[in-house]
Amino acid sequence: MQRHKRFLYQRYPNVEEVGMPSAHRISHVLLCNVTQRVSFWFVVTDPSKNHTLPAVEIQSAIRMNRNRINNAFFLNDQTLEFLRIPSTLAPPTDPPVPIWIIIFGVIFCIVIVATMLLILSGIQQHRRKNEGPSEMEDTEDKCENTITIENGIPCDPLDMKGGHINDAFMTEDERLTPL
Amino acid sequence: MACATGPDPPGDSSGDGGGEERPAWDNRLQYLLSCVGFAVGLGNFWRFPYLCQTYGGGTFLIPYLIALVFEGIPLFHIELAIGQRLRRGSIGVWMAISPYLGGVGLGCLTVSFLVSLYYNTILTWVLWYLLNSFQHPLPWSACPLDLNRTGQAICSLWPARDGPPVPGLVEECRDSSAVSYFWYRQTLNITADISDSGSVQWQLLVCLAASWAVLYLCVIRGIETTGKAIYFTALFPYLVLTIFLIRGLTLPGATQGLVYLFTPDMQVLWNPRVWLDAATQIFFSLSLAFGGHIAFASYNPPRNNCERDAVAIALVNSMTSLYASIAVFSVLGFKAVNDHGRCLDGNILRLINAFDLPDQSISRDDYTAVLARLNVSRPEWVAGLHLDACRLEDFLEKSAAGTGLAFIVFAEAVLHMPGAPGWAVLFFGMLFTLGLSSMFGNMESVITPLLDLGVMPRGVPKELLTGLACLVCFLSATCFTLQSGSYWLEIFDHYAAPLNLIFFAFFEVVGVVYVYGMKRFCDDIAWMTGRRPGLYWQVTWKVVSPLLLLTIFVAYISLLASTPPSYKAWNPQYEQFPSRQEKPYPGWVQAICVLLSFLPALSVPAVTLVQLLARRRRKQQDVQQDMGPKLQDGGVC
């Protein structure tokens, strides 16, 4: 938060460019309660009718021209505060399509395309594998695939196909080794 | 002679439902990265640092290391060893060890399924934030405007305290903070009560579909595809953590955060809660008893040094937790110092305005001296200002755990870094890949047992099974996209997983050591690794781990039973808003909590009963068939 230079006021000043009907001059803006910090109260008089202008009109005038007043002092809303006049916030710049939907669309499309590619390549592999072994179905293959059973215990060949321990083999080893 | 309780039922020489060769890892690195990715998850990031900070920093490491050595590593070694030896997923492994223990595998499958549901929902939230990070300014940096569009020009993260209420900002946002508003209202659109379900949030539903689609893409062919994806998803978080660490350490306030994190407080060791939390943290951090590590190890070549793997992966996991907590707390320290500075600035401004002092005459360092002086000279004025007590410790304590850390605290911290959108993209990208690699393990622990069981007929490709699994999970998880979804997610997180996993882990240890046989298990390990397990392993497996698990189980149950289950609701109508309102669970929700806690565990006695009945029926049939000639039944069963 920046330091505020505060104008404490009850009535409005009038600025010539606002275009009020009567001709106001700077001399018609009266200051009071001036402190060492740049903050003060002021009222605006209407010389023709000899009374002070109503607060509401001046408040709306200030709100309309806030930017020009700020620029005249090279200040902004944070550094020039009018008490009891809240500043008008700029409207948020909403893009027509929220950004997240755009990025989501991109990512989702990529994912869908990649998934389709993987599925299609999987189907192709599957089809190639199905055509392949069907040509090779001879008796030799059949013999290889049967499992020899000896004494009710299957004898798997001792290869790396599953790291299964051939029970018939291993237990004999265990009995013999300690000797 | 080994027989029916041996590893292979006759005729089934491979473990794959398709009748093909069991798939295998391309290389050892893929396997290690998969296990590390599964173990290292969101918990390493948002649970461990919180525990460290709550339980006196450096002192928490003592119970943590003890739990790692006596509980984490032995259990982990058992899982890897039996998976590698028996070459099956969790159901197949337990059926092979003993048909009566098949329920353990079934229970692990159920818990993995439940965890997948809500874990991927968290990833959905991360994805939503990630998608929203590609804009400047970030959407959670400022409150949205109300319709009349007036108000103080400074849309600050602090609620307005000066003067009358400010129109212009949405009230809920103004009273809490922009970050909280974005999380609770614009993301979750949360209701004030769990019984009020609200409607499905379409933006979350769409993100949920996207995250399940991404997950399906990665697990579509099992380890063939996850093995490729894991290179990125497991290594990217480390890269981002390093970047955040370097950036965090160069930010002002990092040292305060780290000092606060690691300041030891020895008194904390007398609190039994610390030991319980350390044990459970190690347990869940390593993702034990899900069946995921069993599944991963089952794709290994049989002669692989699983002992070395177990120790290495567990150590990597713990190191990652420490590394992440350093990165997290350096950023949190920066955030705390930042917030503290802004609090001071607010007070200084009020002092200057009230006492008509010159602009910028009080610096942050002079503040306390000037305040003391003013308090002496004009105490009633100072009291009338209602200054905030700005203490750095209060801001440091504001860290959080879980989703609060990521989506509120860290999201806000990222806002203050220069180049905020870039940091936000990196951060949420890291969270997404962290969670995704854990999800690979979860999905494998669901899919591998189903494949081994041969649920699908032979001709059906694996892609269809994984697709169906992802589809079922996605449809079930849509309940978390309701407005009350995050309350339900908390329930699942607290009740579905912890008790059941500890229960299954206990049966794992007991089943392997006492049912399978310690001697046989040691022989298997000697065959696989070339070395018999030493005294440390034998003692921990036989005595220490089962006792520890039993103690944790009992302590956890008593903890759950002693505190009446309640939840913290986000209720804008609450008097003390933005504090969350503590509400008890309604009766039907409590019933669901109890169901979630015990139903998966019931599969163990259920399957045992079924097997007993089946065996008795088979014995009766055998007795009837004994009328005919005796068949030579070689196996001495």
PDB file of C-alpha atoms in Angstrom, chain B residues 139-146 155-160 168-183 185-186 570 572 577-578:
ATOM      1  CA  PRO B 139      -6.598 -15.875 -11.656  1.00  0.00           C
ATOM      2  CA  TRP B 140      -6.049 -16.345  -7.942  1.00  0.00           C
ATOM      3  CA  SER B 141      -4.136 -13.103  -7.556  1.00  0.00           C
ATOM      4  CA  ALA B 142      -7.125 -10.796  -7.309  1.00  0.00           C
ATOM      5  CA  CYS B 143     -10.698 -10.974  -6.161  1.00  0.00           C
ATOM      6  CA  PRO B 144     -13.313 -10.827  -8.883  1.00  0.00           C
ATOM      7  CA  LEU B 145     -15.466  -7.730  -8.978  1.00  0.00           C
ATOM      8  CA  ASP B 146     -19.006  -7.518  -7.855  1.00  0.00           C
ATOM      9  CA  CYS B 155      -7.544  -5.369  -4.629  1.00  0.00           C
ATOM     10  CA  SER B 156      -5.286  -6.542  -1.891  1.00  0.00           C
ATOM     11  CA  LEU B 157      -4.992  -9.987  -0.452  1.00  0.00           C
ATOM     12  CA  TRP B 158      -5.773  -8.575   2.940  1.00  0.00           C
ATOM     13  CA  PRO B 159      -9.365  -7.993   3.869  1.00  0.00           C
ATOM     14  CA  ALA B 160     -10.279  -4.345   4.078  1.00  0.00           C
ATOM     15  CA  GLY B 168     -17.050  -3.775  -5.378  1.00  0.00           C
ATOM     16  CA  LEU B 169     -15.327  -7.015  -4.492  1.00  0.00           C
ATOM     17  CA  VAL B 170     -17.237 -10.230  -4.056  1.00  0.00           C
ATOM     18  CA  GLU B 171     -17.989 -10.442  -0.373  1.00  0.00           C
ATOM     19  CA  GLU B 172     -16.793 -13.984   0.219  1.00  0.00           C
ATOM     20  CA  CYS B 173     -13.500 -13.174  -1.432  1.00  0.00           C
ATOM     21  CA  ARG B 174     -13.051  -9.942   0.404  1.00  0.00           C
ATOM     22  CA  ASP B 175     -13.554 -11.579   3.792  1.00  0.00           C
ATOM     23  CA  SER B 176     -11.144 -14.415   3.202  1.00  0.00           C
ATOM     24  CA  SER B 177      -8.507 -14.006   0.513  1.00  0.00           C
ATOM     25  CA  ALA B 178      -8.292 -14.197  -3.243  1.00  0.00           C
ATOM     26  CA  VAL B 179      -6.417 -17.493  -3.139  1.00  0.00           C
ATOM     27  CA  SER B 180      -8.883 -19.153  -0.775  1.00  0.00           C
ATOM     28  CA  TYR B 181     -11.765 -17.837  -2.851  1.00  0.00           C
ATOM     29  CA  PHE B 182     -10.316 -19.282  -6.034  1.00  0.00           C
ATOM     30  CA  TRP B 183      -9.826 -22.643  -4.356  1.00  0.00           C
ATOM     31  CA  ARG B 185     -15.457 -21.145  -4.779  1.00  0.00           C
ATOM     32  CA  GLN B 186     -14.124 -21.097  -8.320  1.00  0.00           C
ATOM     33  CA  TRP B 570     -16.164 -23.776   4.466  1.00  0.00           C
ATOM     34  CA  PRO B 572     -19.425 -18.124   4.366  1.00  0.00           C
ATOM     35  CA  PHE B 577     -15.536 -16.830   8.713  1.00  0.00           C
ATOM     36  CA  PRO B 578     -12.865 -17.224   7.214  1.00  0.00           C
TER      37      PRO B 578
END
